[in-house]
Tab-separated table of C-alpha atoms in Angstrom:
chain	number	residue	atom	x	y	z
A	292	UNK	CA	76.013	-128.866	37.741
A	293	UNK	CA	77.294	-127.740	34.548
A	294	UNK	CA	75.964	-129.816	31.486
A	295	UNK	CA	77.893	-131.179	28.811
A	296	UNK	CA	76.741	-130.152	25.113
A	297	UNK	CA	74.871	-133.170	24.844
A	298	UNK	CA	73.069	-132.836	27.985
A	299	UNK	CA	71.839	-129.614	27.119
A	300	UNK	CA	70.923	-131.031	24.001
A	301	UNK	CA	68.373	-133.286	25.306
A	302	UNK	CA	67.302	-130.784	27.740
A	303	UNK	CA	66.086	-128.923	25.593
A	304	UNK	CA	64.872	-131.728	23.354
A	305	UNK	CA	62.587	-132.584	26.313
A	306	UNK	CA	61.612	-129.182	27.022
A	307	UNK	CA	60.236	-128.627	23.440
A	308	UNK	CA	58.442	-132.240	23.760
A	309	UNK	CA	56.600	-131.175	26.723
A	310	UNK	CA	55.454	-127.774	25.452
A	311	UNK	CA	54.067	-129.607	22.197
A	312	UNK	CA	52.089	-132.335	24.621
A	313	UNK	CA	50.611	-129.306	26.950
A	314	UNK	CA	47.637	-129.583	24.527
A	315	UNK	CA	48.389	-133.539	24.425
A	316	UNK	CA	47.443	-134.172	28.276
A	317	UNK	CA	45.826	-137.580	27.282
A	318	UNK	CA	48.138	-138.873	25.041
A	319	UNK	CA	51.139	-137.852	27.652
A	320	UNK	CA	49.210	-139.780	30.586
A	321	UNK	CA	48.066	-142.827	28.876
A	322	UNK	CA	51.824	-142.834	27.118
A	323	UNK	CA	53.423	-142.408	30.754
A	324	UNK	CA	55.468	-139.688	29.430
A	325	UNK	CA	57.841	-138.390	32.417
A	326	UNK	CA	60.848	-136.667	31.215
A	327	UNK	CA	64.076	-137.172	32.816
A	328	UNK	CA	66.130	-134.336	34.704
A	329	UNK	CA	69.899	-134.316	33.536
A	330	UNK	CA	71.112	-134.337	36.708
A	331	UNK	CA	68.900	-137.360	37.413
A	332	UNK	CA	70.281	-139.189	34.340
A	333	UNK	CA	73.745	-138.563	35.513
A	334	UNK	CA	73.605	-140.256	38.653
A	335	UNK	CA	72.344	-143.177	36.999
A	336	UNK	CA	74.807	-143.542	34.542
A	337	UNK	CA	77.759	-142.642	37.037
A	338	UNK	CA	76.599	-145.132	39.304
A	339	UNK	CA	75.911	-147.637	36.271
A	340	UNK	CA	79.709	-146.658	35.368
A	341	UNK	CA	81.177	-147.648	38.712
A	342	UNK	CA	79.373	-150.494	39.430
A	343	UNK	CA	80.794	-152.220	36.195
A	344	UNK	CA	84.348	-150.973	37.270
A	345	UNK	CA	83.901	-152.478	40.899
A	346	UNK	CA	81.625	-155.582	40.366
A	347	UNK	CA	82.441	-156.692	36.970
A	348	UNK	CA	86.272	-155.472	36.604
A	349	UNK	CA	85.697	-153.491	33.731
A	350	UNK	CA	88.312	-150.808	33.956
A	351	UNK	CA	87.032	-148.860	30.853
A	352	UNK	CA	83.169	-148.807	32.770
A	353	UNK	CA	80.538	-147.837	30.173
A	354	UNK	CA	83.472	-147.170	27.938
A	355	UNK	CA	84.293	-150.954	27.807
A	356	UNK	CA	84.521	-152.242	24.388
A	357	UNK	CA	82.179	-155.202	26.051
A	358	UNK	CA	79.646	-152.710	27.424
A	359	UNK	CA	76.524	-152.213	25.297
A	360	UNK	CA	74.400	-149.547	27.301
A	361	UNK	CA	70.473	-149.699	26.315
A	362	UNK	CA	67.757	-147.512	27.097
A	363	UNK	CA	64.285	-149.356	26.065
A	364	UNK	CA	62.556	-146.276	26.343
A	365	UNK	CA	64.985	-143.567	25.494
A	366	UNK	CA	62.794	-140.512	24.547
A	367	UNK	CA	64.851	-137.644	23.279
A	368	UNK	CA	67.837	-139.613	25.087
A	369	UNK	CA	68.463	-137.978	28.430
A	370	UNK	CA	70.389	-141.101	29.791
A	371	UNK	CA	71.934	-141.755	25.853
A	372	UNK	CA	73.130	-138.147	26.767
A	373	UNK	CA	74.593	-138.549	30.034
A	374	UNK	CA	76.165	-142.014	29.124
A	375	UNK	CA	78.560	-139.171	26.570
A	376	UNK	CA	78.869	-137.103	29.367
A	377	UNK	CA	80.544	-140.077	31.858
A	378	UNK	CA	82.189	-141.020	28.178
A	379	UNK	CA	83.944	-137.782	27.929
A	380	UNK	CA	86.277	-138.623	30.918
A	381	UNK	CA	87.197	-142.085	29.567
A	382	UNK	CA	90.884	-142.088	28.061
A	383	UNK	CA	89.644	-144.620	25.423
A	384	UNK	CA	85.838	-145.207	24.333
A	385	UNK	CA	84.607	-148.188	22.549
A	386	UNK	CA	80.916	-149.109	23.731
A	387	UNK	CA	78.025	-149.387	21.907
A	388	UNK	CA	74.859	-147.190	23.215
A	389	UNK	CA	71.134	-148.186	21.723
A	390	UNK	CA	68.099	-145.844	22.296
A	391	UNK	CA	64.738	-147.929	21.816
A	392	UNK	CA	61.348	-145.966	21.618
A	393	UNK	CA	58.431	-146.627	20.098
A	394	UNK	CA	57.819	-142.627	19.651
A	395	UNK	CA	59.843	-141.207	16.106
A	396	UNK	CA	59.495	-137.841	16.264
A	397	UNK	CA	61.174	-138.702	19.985
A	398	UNK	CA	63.999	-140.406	18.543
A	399	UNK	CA	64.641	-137.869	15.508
A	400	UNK	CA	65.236	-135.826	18.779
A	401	UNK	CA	67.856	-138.205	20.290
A	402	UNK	CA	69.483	-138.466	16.621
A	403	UNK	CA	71.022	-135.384	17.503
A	404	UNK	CA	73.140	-136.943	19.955
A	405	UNK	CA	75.205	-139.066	16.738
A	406	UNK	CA	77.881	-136.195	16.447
A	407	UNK	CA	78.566	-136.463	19.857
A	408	UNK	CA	79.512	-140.319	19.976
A	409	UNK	CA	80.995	-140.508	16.710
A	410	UNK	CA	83.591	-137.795	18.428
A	411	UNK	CA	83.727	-139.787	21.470
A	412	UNK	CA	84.632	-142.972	18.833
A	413	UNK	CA	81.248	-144.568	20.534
A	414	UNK	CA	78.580	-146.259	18.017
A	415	UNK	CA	74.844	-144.668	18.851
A	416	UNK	CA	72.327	-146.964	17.770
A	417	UNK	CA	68.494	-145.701	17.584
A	418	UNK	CA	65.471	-148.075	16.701
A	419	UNK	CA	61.692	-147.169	16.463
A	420	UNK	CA	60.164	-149.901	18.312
A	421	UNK	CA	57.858	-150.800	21.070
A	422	UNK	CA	60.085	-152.690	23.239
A	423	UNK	CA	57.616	-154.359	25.448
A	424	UNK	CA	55.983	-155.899	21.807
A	425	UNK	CA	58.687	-156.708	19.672
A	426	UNK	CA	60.881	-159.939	20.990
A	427	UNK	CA	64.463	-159.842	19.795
A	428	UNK	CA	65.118	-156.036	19.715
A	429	UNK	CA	68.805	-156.979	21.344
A	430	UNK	CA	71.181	-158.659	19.231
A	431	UNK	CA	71.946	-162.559	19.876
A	432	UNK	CA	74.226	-162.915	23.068
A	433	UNK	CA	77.739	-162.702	22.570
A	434	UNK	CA	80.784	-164.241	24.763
A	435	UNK	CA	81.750	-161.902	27.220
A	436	UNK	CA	78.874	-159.159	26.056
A	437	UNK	CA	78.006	-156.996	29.144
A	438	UNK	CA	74.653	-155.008	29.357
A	439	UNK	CA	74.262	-151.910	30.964
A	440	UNK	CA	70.393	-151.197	30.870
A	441	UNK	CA	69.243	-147.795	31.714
A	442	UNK	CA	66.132	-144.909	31.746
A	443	UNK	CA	63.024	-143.927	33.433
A	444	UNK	CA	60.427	-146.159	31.578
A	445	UNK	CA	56.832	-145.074	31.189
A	446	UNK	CA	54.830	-144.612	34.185
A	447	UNK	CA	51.095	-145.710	33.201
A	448	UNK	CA	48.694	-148.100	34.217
A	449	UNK	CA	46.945	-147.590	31.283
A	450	UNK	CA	49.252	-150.148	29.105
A	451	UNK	CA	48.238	-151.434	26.457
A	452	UNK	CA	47.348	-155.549	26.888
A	453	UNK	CA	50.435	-157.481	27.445
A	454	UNK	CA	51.155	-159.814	24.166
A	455	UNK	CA	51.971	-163.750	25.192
A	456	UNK	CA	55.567	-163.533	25.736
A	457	UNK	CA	55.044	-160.774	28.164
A	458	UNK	CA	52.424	-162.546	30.165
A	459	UNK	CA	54.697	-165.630	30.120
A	460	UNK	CA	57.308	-163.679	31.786
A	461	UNK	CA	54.821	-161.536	33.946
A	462	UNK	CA	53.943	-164.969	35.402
A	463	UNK	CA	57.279	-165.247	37.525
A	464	UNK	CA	55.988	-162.270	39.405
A	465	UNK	CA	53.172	-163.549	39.815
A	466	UNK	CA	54.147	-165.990	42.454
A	467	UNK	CA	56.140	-166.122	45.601
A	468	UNK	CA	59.229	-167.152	46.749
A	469	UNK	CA	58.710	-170.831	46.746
A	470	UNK	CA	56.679	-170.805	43.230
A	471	UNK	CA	53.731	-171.030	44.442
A	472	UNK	CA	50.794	-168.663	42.783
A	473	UNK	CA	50.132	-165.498	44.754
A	474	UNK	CA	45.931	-166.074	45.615
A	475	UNK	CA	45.048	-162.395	45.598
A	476	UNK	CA	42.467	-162.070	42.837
A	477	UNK	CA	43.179	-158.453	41.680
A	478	UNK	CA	47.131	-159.099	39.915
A	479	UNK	CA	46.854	-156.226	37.454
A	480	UNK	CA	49.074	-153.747	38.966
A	481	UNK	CA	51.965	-156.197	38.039
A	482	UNK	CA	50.991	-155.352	34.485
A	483	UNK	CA	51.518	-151.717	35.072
A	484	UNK	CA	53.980	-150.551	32.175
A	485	UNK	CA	57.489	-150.172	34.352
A	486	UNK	CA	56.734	-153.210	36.123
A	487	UNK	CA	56.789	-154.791	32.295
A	488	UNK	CA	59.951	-152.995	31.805
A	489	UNK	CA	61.818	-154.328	34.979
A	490	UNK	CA	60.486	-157.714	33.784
A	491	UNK	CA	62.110	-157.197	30.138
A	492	UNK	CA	65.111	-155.739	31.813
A	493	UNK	CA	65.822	-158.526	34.125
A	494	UNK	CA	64.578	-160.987	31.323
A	495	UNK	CA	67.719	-159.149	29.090
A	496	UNK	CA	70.648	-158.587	31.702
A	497	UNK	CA	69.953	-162.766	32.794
A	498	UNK	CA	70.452	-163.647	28.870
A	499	UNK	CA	73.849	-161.504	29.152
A	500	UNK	CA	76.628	-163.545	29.302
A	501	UNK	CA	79.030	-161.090	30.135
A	502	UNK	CA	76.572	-160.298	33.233
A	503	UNK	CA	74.625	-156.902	33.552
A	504	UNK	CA	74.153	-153.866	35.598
A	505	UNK	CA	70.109	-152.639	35.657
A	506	UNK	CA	69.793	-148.671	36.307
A	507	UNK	CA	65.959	-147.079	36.167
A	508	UNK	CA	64.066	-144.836	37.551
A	509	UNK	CA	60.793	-146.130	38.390
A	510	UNK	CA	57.080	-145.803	40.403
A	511	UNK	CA	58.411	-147.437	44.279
A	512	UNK	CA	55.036	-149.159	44.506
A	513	UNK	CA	56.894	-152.246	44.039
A	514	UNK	CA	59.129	-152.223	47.367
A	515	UNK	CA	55.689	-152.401	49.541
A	516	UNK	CA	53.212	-153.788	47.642
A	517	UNK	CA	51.502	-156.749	48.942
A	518	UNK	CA	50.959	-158.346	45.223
A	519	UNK	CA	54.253	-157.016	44.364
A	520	UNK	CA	55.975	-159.544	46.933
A	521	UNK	CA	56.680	-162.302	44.037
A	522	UNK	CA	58.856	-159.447	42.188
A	523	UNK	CA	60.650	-158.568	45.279
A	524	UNK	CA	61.682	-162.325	45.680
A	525	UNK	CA	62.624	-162.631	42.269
A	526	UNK	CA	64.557	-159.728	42.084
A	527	UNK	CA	66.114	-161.008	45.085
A	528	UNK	CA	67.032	-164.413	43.186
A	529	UNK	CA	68.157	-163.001	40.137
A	530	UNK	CA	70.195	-160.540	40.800
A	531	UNK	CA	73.694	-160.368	43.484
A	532	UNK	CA	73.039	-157.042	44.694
A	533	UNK	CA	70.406	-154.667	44.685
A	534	UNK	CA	70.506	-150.721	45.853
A	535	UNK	CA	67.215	-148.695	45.949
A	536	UNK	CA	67.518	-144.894	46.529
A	537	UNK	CA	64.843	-142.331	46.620
């Protein structure tokens, strides 16, 4: 597959990350620091890009003036970058990307990607944040505002404890199908950090108005998973289709 500029740019980005955490092994596991392939990222967005075309009738897909695409954990912005790639075959470009992460030196990384939207005419939007900890990182809903939420979110079940809000929303997984609470004693695996994310994620593309289109790349212990059986049926309710593909 051959990479556009700014996929090679966060490549290497990534690369450089992971050579300066070789000596970091704690802080990259209790962090849930997986990098992202290109290729990997691609799919997503491509598939992100032609589900709004064919489910939400958005000719322009993630070039849709409507479309805002977030990652909430964007790293050096392997899915910011592949969202320019898919851009760069769009006749006309007017979305708004938005990297979250709560690492800066990460996101002085994905700053490099600016040149490449502002030449696409997209507006690249980066914030230092912990997503999972900060309530209102998106802006206020707007009519017709579409969400396209991407990335492979941290993989650790080392998280730090859930604040309030989180645990408020954690609770819907927390019970089954009819609402009634799940009576397995041991719940904490549904406070592993990409469970979290789905939860924010879901949370985010429901408060769309526009409607939304969830792509990440995730731990699959939640398609089996006894405990995880109140996410499954929420999913389920939430949301008109689902596809999971390993």
């Amino acid at each position: 597959m051959e990479l556009h500029p700014a996929e090679q740019l966060a490549l290497a980005a990534a690369q450089a990350r992971d050579r300066s955490l070789q000596t970091q092994a704690a802080r990259k596991r209790s962090h849930g620091i997986v990098h992202t392939s290109p290729e990997l990222a691609r799919f997503v967005l491509r598939a992100v890009d032609e589900l709004l075309q064919d489910e939400l009738q958005l000719a322009g897909g993630v070039g849709d003036a409507r479309v805002h695409v977030v990652d909430p954990a964007c790293g050096p912005g392997a899915f910011l970058a592949a969202a320019l790639q898919v851009l760069a075959d769009k006749p006309r470009v007017a979305a708004t990307l938005t990297g979250i992460d709560v690492d800066a030196e990460a996101l002085q990384l994905a700053a490099a990607l600016e040149p490449f939207a502002t030449q696409l005419g997209a507006r690249l939007q980066l914030r230092c944040a912990d997503t999972l900890r900060e309530p209102g990182l998106l802006p206020a809903s707007q009519v017709g505002r579409v969400l396209a939420i991407v990335g492979n979110p941290p993989w650790s079940v080392a998280a730090a404890e859930a604040t309030e809000q989180m645990q408020q929303l954690l609770e819907t997984f927390r019970c089954d199908a009819a609402g009634v609470r799940l009576p397995e004693k041991k719940l904490g695996v549904l406070s592993d950090a990409y469970v979290r994310f789905f939860r924010w994620a879901a949370e985010a593309a429901r408060s769309s108005s526009g409607g939304a289109v969830v792509g990440l790349v995730t731990n699959a212990s939640f398609l089996d998973g006894p405990v995880h059986r109140g996410m499954r049926a929420a999913l389920l309710r939430w949301f008109d289709r689902l596809w999971v593909i390993d």
